[in-house]
Tab-separated table of C-alpha atoms and ligand atoms in Angstrom:
chain	number	residue	atom	x	y	z
A	1	MET	CA	31.408	-1.909	56.763
A	2	TYR	CA	32.480	-1.078	53.204
A	3	THR	CA	30.949	2.021	51.840
A	4	PRO	CA	31.074	2.275	48.010
A	5	GLU	CA	32.807	5.221	46.230
A	6	TYR	CA	30.418	5.341	43.333
A	7	ARG	CA	26.648	5.241	43.789
A	8	MET	CA	25.086	4.588	40.607
A	9	ARG	CA	21.681	3.886	42.094
A	10	ARG	CA	21.292	7.650	42.748
A	11	LEU	CA	19.915	7.993	39.125
A	12	ARG	CA	17.523	4.917	39.472
A	13	ALA	CA	15.725	5.844	42.456
A	14	ASN	CA	12.282	6.880	40.952
A	15	ALA	CA	10.364	6.927	37.610
A	16	ASN	CA	11.173	10.690	37.256
A	17	ILE	CA	14.989	10.477	37.488
A	18	ARG	CA	14.926	7.292	35.321
A	19	ALA	CA	13.110	9.125	32.681
A	20	LEU	CA	15.357	11.746	32.816
A	21	VAL	CA	18.478	10.074	32.310
A	22	ARG	CA	17.101	7.516	29.791
A	23	GLU	CA	19.476	7.375	26.709
A	24	THR	CA	17.127	5.476	24.249
A	25	HIS	CA	13.577	6.023	23.162
A	26	LEU	CA	10.996	4.143	21.330
A	27	SER	CA	8.183	5.734	19.300
A	28	ALA	CA	5.838	4.661	16.525
A	29	ASP	CA	7.960	6.900	14.041
A	30	ASP	CA	10.701	3.905	14.299
A	31	PHE	CA	8.406	1.226	13.159
A	32	ILE	CA	7.663	-0.259	9.643
A	33	LEU	CA	4.801	-2.556	9.730
A	34	PRO	CA	5.089	-5.749	7.352
A	35	TYR	CA	2.065	-6.991	5.743
A	36	PHE	CA	1.120	-10.074	3.476
A	37	VAL	CA	-1.247	-9.581	0.768
A	38	VAL	CA	-3.316	-11.866	-1.019
A	39	PRO	CA	-5.783	-11.932	-4.048
A	40	GLY	CA	-9.489	-11.771	-3.488
A	41	LYS	CA	-11.903	-9.740	-1.395
A	42	GLY	CA	-12.792	-9.963	2.526
A	43	LYS	CA	-9.942	-12.254	3.267
A	44	ARG	CA	-8.380	-12.382	6.588
A	45	HIS	CA	-6.510	-15.561	6.768
A	46	PRO	CA	-4.815	-15.891	10.272
A	47	ILE	CA	-1.057	-16.867	10.289
A	48	LYS	CA	-1.103	-19.679	12.988
A	49	SER	CA	2.745	-18.986	14.066
A	50	MET	CA	2.301	-15.222	14.155
A	51	PRO	CA	-0.514	-14.442	16.300
A	52	GLY	CA	-2.374	-11.192	15.287
A	53	HIS	CA	-1.096	-11.313	11.754
A	54	PHE	CA	-3.202	-12.244	8.630
A	55	GLN	CA	-2.793	-12.935	5.089
A	56	LEU	CA	-4.904	-9.891	3.877
A	57	SER	CA	-6.884	-9.182	0.531
A	58	ILE	CA	-6.343	-5.594	-0.561
A	59	ASP	CA	-9.621	-4.223	1.052
A	60	GLU	CA	-8.898	-5.627	4.277
A	61	LEU	CA	-5.131	-4.422	3.916
A	62	ILE	CA	-6.522	-0.969	3.574
A	63	ALA	CA	-8.927	-1.104	6.521
A	64	ASP	CA	-5.958	-2.547	8.747
A	65	ALA	CA	-3.564	0.033	7.729
A	66	ARG	CA	-5.932	2.984	8.343
A	67	GLN	CA	-6.007	1.658	11.919
A	68	ALA	CA	-2.167	1.250	12.081
A	69	MET	CA	-2.040	5.071	10.948
A	70	GLU	CA	-4.319	6.117	13.714
A	71	LEU	CA	-1.779	4.782	15.979
A	72	GLY	CA	1.069	6.663	14.501
A	73	ILE	CA	2.624	4.088	12.109
A	74	ARG	CA	4.006	5.943	9.087
A	75	ALA	CA	5.358	3.029	7.078
A	76	VAL	CA	4.537	-0.454	5.967
A	77	ILE	CA	6.356	-2.864	3.762
A	78	LEU	CA	4.317	-5.171	1.489
A	79	PHE	CA	4.879	-9.036	0.821
A	80	GLY	CA	2.643	-10.520	-1.901
A	81	ILE	CA	1.257	-13.970	-2.392
A	82	PRO	CA	0.274	-14.266	-6.074
A	83	GLU	CA	-2.896	-16.405	-7.348
A	84	HIS	CA	-0.404	-18.398	-9.511
A	85	LYS	CA	3.341	-19.212	-8.855
A	86	ASP	CA	5.482	-20.104	-11.870
A	87	PRO	CA	9.244	-20.697	-12.496
A	88	LEU	CA	9.961	-17.074	-13.227
A	89	GLY	CA	7.728	-15.644	-10.745
A	90	SER	CA	5.898	-13.399	-13.314
A	91	ASP	CA	3.341	-12.160	-11.043
A	92	ALA	CA	6.096	-10.219	-9.348
A	93	THR	CA	6.803	-8.384	-12.654
A	94	SER	CA	3.132	-7.568	-13.737
A	95	ASP	CA	1.089	-4.362	-13.562
A	96	GLU	CA	-1.760	-6.806	-12.809
A	97	GLY	CA	0.099	-8.600	-9.961
A	98	ILE	CA	-0.828	-8.650	-6.540
A	99	ILE	CA	1.796	-6.027	-5.411
A	100	SER	CA	0.955	-3.941	-8.341
A	101	ARG	CA	-2.750	-3.770	-7.371
A	102	ALA	CA	-2.235	-3.572	-3.821
A	103	LEU	CA	0.000	-0.429	-4.278
A	104	ARG	CA	-2.433	1.287	-6.523
A	105	ALA	CA	-5.240	0.871	-4.216
A	106	LEU	CA	-3.221	1.635	-1.075
A	107	LYS	CA	-1.834	4.953	-2.567
A	108	GLU	CA	-5.395	5.795	-3.510
A	109	ALA	CA	-7.010	5.241	-0.297
A	110	LEU	CA	-4.149	6.245	2.071
A	111	PRO	CA	-1.907	8.583	0.069
A	112	GLU	CA	-0.302	9.756	3.335
A	113	LEU	CA	1.136	6.097	4.044
A	114	TYR	CA	4.604	5.349	3.326
A	115	VAL	CA	4.523	2.104	1.357
A	116	ILE	CA	7.692	0.037	0.982
A	117	THR	CA	8.030	-2.910	-1.233
A	118	ASP	CA	10.064	-6.167	-0.700
A	119	VAL	CA	11.786	-6.754	-3.863
A	120	CYS	CA	12.523	-10.693	-4.071
A	121	PHE	CA	11.036	-13.549	-5.998
A	122	CYS	CA	10.773	-16.329	-3.535
A	123	GLU	CA	7.072	-15.497	-2.815
A	124	TYR	CA	6.335	-15.653	-6.474
A	125	THR	CA	8.174	-18.684	-7.838
A	126	ASP	CA	6.911	-22.485	-7.909
A	127	HIS	CA	10.199	-23.453	-6.607
A	128	GLY	CA	10.396	-20.944	-3.785
A	129	HIS	CA	13.944	-19.755	-4.501
A	130	CYS	CA	14.624	-15.904	-4.746
A	131	GLY	CA	15.351	-15.715	-8.442
A	132	LEU	CA	16.268	-17.595	-11.656
A	133	LEU	CA	17.131	-21.208	-11.269
A	134	HIS	CA	20.085	-22.707	-13.206
A	135	GLY	CA	20.055	-26.318	-12.193
A	136	ASN	CA	19.781	-26.198	-8.582
A	137	ASP	CA	21.185	-22.794	-7.993
A	138	VAL	CA	19.932	-19.433	-8.225
A	139	GLU	CA	21.831	-17.681	-11.267
A	140	ASN	CA	22.864	-14.323	-10.125
A	141	ASP	CA	23.277	-12.115	-13.159
A	142	GLY	CA	19.844	-13.341	-14.807
A	143	THR	CA	17.998	-12.426	-11.686
A	144	LEU	CA	19.410	-8.942	-11.580
A	145	ALA	CA	17.410	-8.243	-14.842
A	146	MET	CA	14.311	-9.812	-13.210
A	147	LEU	CA	14.883	-7.573	-10.228
A	148	GLN	CA	15.218	-4.472	-12.632
A	149	ASP	CA	11.663	-5.437	-14.062
A	150	GLN	CA	10.263	-5.817	-10.676
A	151	VAL	CA	11.449	-2.313	-9.325
A	152	ARG	CA	10.253	-0.682	-12.474
A	153	VAL	CA	6.825	-2.217	-11.906
A	154	HIS	CA	6.894	-1.090	-8.226
A	155	ALA	CA	7.800	2.439	-8.828
A	156	ARG	CA	5.329	2.994	-11.659
A	157	ASN	CA	2.645	1.479	-9.322
A	158	GLY	CA	3.374	3.954	-6.571
A	159	ALA	CA	5.856	2.548	-4.207
A	160	ASP	CA	7.604	5.152	-1.996
A	161	MET	CA	10.643	2.909	-1.463
A	162	VAL	CA	11.924	-0.485	-2.517
A	163	ALA	CA	13.782	-2.890	-0.321
A	164	PRO	CA	15.636	-5.773	-2.306
A	165	SER	CA	15.847	-8.909	0.027
A	166	GLY	CA	17.468	-11.526	-2.378
A	167	MET	CA	21.121	-11.253	-1.479
A	168	MET	CA	22.110	-11.388	-5.125
A	169	ASP	CA	25.407	-9.735	-5.867
A	170	GLY	CA	24.979	-6.361	-7.600
A	171	MET	CA	21.239	-6.020	-6.589
A	172	VAL	CA	21.507	-2.699	-5.561
A	173	GLY	CA	23.477	-1.250	-8.307
A	174	ALA	CA	21.116	-2.994	-10.751
A	175	ILE	CA	18.118	-1.412	-9.167
A	176	ARG	CA	19.535	2.111	-8.876
A	177	GLU	CA	20.356	1.893	-12.483
A	178	ALA	CA	16.863	0.685	-13.470
A	179	LEU	CA	15.097	3.330	-11.259
A	180	ASP	CA	17.580	6.060	-12.529
A	181	ASP	CA	16.768	5.174	-16.342
A	182	GLU	CA	13.303	5.203	-15.805
A	183	GLY	CA	13.100	8.739	-14.014
A	184	TYR	CA	12.827	7.641	-10.526
A	185	ALA	CA	16.142	8.820	-9.239
A	186	ASN	CA	14.651	10.199	-6.022
A	187	LEU	CA	13.081	6.703	-4.986
A	188	PRO	CA	15.004	5.450	-2.120
A	189	ILE	CA	16.618	1.885	-1.843
A	190	MET	CA	16.566	0.170	1.560
A	191	SER	CA	18.964	-2.771	1.092
A	192	TYR	CA	18.521	-6.060	3.033
A	193	ALA	CA	22.457	-5.805	2.956
A	194	VAL	CA	23.386	-8.038	5.787
A	195	LYS	CA	20.952	-11.009	5.694
A	196	TYR	CA	21.882	-14.344	7.199
A	197	ALA	CA	20.651	-17.609	6.260
A	198	SER	CA	18.553	-17.809	9.388
A	199	GLY	CA	16.288	-20.402	10.968
A	200	PHE	CA	14.285	-17.523	12.439
A	201	TYR	CA	12.408	-16.971	9.103
A	202	GLY	CA	10.349	-20.065	9.673
A	203	PRO	CA	6.921	-18.403	10.352
A	204	PHE	CA	7.508	-16.067	7.730
A	205	ARG	CA	7.796	-18.874	4.925
A	206	ASP	CA	4.327	-20.300	5.996
A	207	ALA	CA	2.820	-16.623	5.927
A	208	ALA	CA	4.099	-16.024	2.600
A	209	GLU	CA	4.098	-19.526	1.385
A	210	SER	CA	7.720	-18.935	0.219
A	211	ALA	CA	9.623	-22.046	1.684
A	212	PRO	CA	12.221	-23.153	-0.781
A	213	GLN	CA	10.939	-26.535	-2.511
A	214	PHE	CA	14.487	-27.970	-2.273
A	215	GLY	CA	17.757	-26.990	-0.764
A	216	ASP	CA	18.102	-23.710	1.521
A	217	ARG	CA	19.263	-20.291	0.915
A	218	SER	CA	22.931	-20.726	2.175
A	219	SER	CA	24.253	-20.090	-1.476
A	220	TYR	CA	23.130	-16.560	-1.321
A	221	GLN	CA	22.210	-15.418	2.343
A	222	MET	CA	24.954	-15.247	4.933
A	223	ASP	CA	26.598	-17.794	7.277
A	224	PRO	CA	25.403	-16.632	10.709
A	225	ALA	CA	29.165	-17.216	11.945
A	226	ASN	CA	30.425	-14.281	9.892
A	227	GLY	CA	30.942	-10.779	10.965
A	228	ASN	CA	33.633	-9.201	8.948
A	229	GLU	CA	31.834	-10.384	5.658
A	230	ALA	CA	28.740	-8.193	7.095
A	231	MET	CA	31.049	-5.249	6.769
A	232	ARG	CA	31.963	-5.987	3.158
A	233	GLU	CA	28.362	-6.541	2.200
A	234	ALA	CA	27.163	-3.297	3.984
A	235	ALA	CA	30.071	-1.256	2.053
A	236	ILE	CA	29.301	-2.848	-1.306
A	237	ASP	CA	25.665	-1.850	-1.166
A	238	ILE	CA	26.417	1.791	0.094
A	239	GLU	CA	28.959	1.865	-2.750
A	240	GLU	CA	26.392	0.844	-5.247
A	241	GLY	CA	23.966	3.374	-3.924
A	242	ALA	CA	21.903	2.099	-1.121
A	243	ASP	CA	20.188	4.953	1.005
A	244	ILE	CA	19.396	2.479	3.981
A	245	ILE	CA	21.124	-0.613	5.159
A	246	MET	CA	19.332	-3.340	6.723
A	247	VAL	CA	20.605	-6.096	9.164
A	248	LYS	CA	18.409	-9.214	9.643
A	249	PRO	CA	17.256	-10.894	11.821
A	250	ALA	CA	17.791	-8.329	14.655
A	251	MET	CA	18.262	-9.817	18.276
A	252	PRO	CA	20.340	-12.584	17.520
A	253	TYR	CA	22.780	-10.123	15.477
A	254	LEU	CA	22.866	-7.110	17.824
A	255	ASP	CA	26.757	-7.140	17.490
A	256	ILE	CA	26.408	-6.894	13.681
A	257	LEU	CA	23.817	-4.116	13.855
A	258	HIS	CA	26.102	-2.354	16.236
A	259	ARG	CA	28.895	-2.726	14.044
A	260	VAL	CA	27.306	-1.586	10.746
A	261	ARG	CA	25.859	1.487	12.393
A	262	GLU	CA	29.443	2.571	13.837
A	263	GLU	CA	31.391	1.750	10.663
A	264	PHE	CA	29.198	3.382	8.281
A	265	GLY	CA	26.978	6.007	9.988
A	266	MET	CA	24.153	5.176	7.526
A	267	PRO	CA	20.581	5.165	8.322
A	268	THR	CA	20.386	1.602	9.675
A	269	ALA	CA	17.276	-0.664	9.846
A	270	ALA	CA	16.893	-3.923	11.587
A	271	TYR	CA	14.321	-6.685	10.941
A	272	GLN	CA	13.001	-8.288	13.906
A	273	VAL	CA	11.785	-11.344	11.873
A	274	SER	CA	9.028	-13.742	12.328
A	275	GLY	CA	10.756	-16.292	14.477
A	276	GLU	CA	11.857	-13.602	17.013
A	277	PHE	CA	8.234	-12.504	17.170
A	278	ALA	CA	6.829	-15.997	17.429
A	279	MET	CA	9.207	-16.919	20.401
A	280	ILE	CA	7.958	-14.145	22.139
A	281	LYS	CA	4.323	-14.684	21.516
A	282	ALA	CA	4.644	-18.376	22.088
A	283	ALA	CA	6.275	-17.866	25.652
A	284	ALA	CA	4.027	-14.910	26.612
A	285	ALA	CA	1.037	-17.520	25.531
A	286	ASN	CA	2.360	-20.143	27.950
A	287	GLY	CA	2.516	-17.492	30.699
A	288	TRP	CA	6.256	-17.716	30.710
A	289	LEU	CA	7.093	-14.200	29.882
A	290	ASP	CA	5.439	-10.876	30.456
A	291	HIS	CA	4.334	-10.099	26.754
A	292	ASP	CA	4.210	-6.306	26.556
A	293	ARG	CA	7.357	-5.960	28.836
A	294	VAL	CA	9.389	-8.365	26.697
A	295	MET	CA	7.965	-6.816	23.499
A	296	LEU	CA	9.323	-3.382	24.542
A	297	GLU	CA	12.545	-4.611	25.776
A	298	SER	CA	13.374	-6.348	22.725
A	299	LEU	CA	12.405	-3.289	20.668
A	300	ILE	CA	14.650	-1.011	22.675
A	301	SER	CA	17.417	-3.157	22.751
A	302	ILE	CA	17.498	-3.371	18.894
A	303	LYS	CA	17.252	0.601	18.937
A	304	ARG	CA	19.965	0.789	21.446
A	305	ALA	CA	22.228	-1.351	19.414
A	306	GLY	CA	22.007	1.106	16.721
A	307	ALA	CA	18.891	0.655	14.669
A	308	ASP	CA	17.196	4.100	13.265
A	309	LEU	CA	14.246	1.865	11.962
A	310	ILE	CA	12.914	-1.393	13.004
A	311	LEU	CA	10.721	-3.298	10.970
A	312	THR	CA	8.746	-5.442	13.185
A	313	TYR	CA	5.522	-7.311	13.516
A	314	PHE	CA	5.026	-5.806	17.021
A	315	ALA	CA	4.510	-2.467	15.188
A	316	ARG	CA	1.009	-1.998	16.195
A	317	GLU	CA	0.949	-3.303	19.591
A	318	ALA	CA	4.015	-1.557	20.585
A	319	ALA	CA	2.844	1.664	19.133
A	320	GLU	CA	-0.593	1.133	21.061
A	321	LYS	CA	1.346	0.415	24.305
A	322	LEU	CA	3.548	3.590	23.879
A	323	ARG	CA	0.654	5.719	23.245
A	324	THR	CA	-1.224	4.694	26.331
A	325	ALA	CA	1.932	4.812	28.474
A	326	GLN	CA	2.302	8.464	27.832
B	1	PBG	C1	12.412	-12.856	1.310
B	1	PBG	C2	12.285	-12.441	2.678
B	1	PBG	C3	12.154	-13.114	3.796
B	1	PBG	C4	11.842	-12.676	4.783
B	1	PBG	C5	12.000	-11.073	4.317
B	1	PBG	N1	12.277	-11.239	3.003
B	1	PBG	C6	12.358	-14.735	3.769
B	1	PBG	C7	13.390	-15.749	3.514
B	1	PBG	O1	14.427	-14.922	3.364
B	1	PBG	O2	13.193	-16.549	3.380
B	1	PBG	C8	11.856	-12.976	6.241
B	1	PBG	C9	11.240	-12.153	7.044
B	1	PBG	C10	10.810	-12.655	8.562
B	1	PBG	O3	11.045	-13.896	8.778
B	1	PBG	O4	9.845	-12.153	9.238
B	1	PBG	N2	11.776	-12.252	0.306
């Protein structure tokens, strides 16, 4: 009989020893919970492809976020769906726009909550693209001026952090300059530095009503085939002043997440996007996967690959599960 020289199973024998040698841990401190905010009162529209998530009016958002905080969630990221969309996405740069109003209300009701804003125009433009259109393309430098207006508005209405997601060249530098000039030198930027043109955003575009009305986002978001380009994107954003670098989506791009974390050693975020969430929900609803087990396994894999922070639609459920598991 062959007897092995090495016995890795010694440290897997029972729950105690497994816990003692576990290398990666999840907690509610890791999570950022995304919210979709709509105008009105008492609104709680279910998002079909994202079970458990809703388009919420500001009053409902406050109630929901209060419960999330009780589960240990510290941070949320806001996406706005305006009353009216127009070619310039003007709701996004108005002090009476949906995000401005949500910020003021949230900071007043829940001052302890850390509120991040998504900085982009696709939810606010009638054409659904992420900035200023010139013909059929998004005009880069004109969009930068719009992004500067948007972050000024977010900052003065109380955002704790801004997160530009439009993949415009120079967006981090432009935003840093606008914030510094306005007296917000201490407001951090989490850049969606490495954001792929991904099919996994499908459910989000229903939730945020932000699908492009023509074409796609391949002229500004990254080609899923590219890895070295991701390193350049991250390096440039760090150079321009990003405080946190994000990779998005998460699970299909764990190799990229790992490379970014290893190469730059920056606080690194991963966005487990709507499609990643929806796949797990759908399979679990069919009885094909064990929901809680796969939820936690997906999150630990993202953490293990290098994420310090995880934006995830599972934030609440995972926080709840982690709490009861202790
Ligand atoms: C753009 C933005 C998108 C997501 C976050 N910010 C959509 C897009 O690029 O089309 C997607 C997030 C998700 O799928 O959960 N403002």
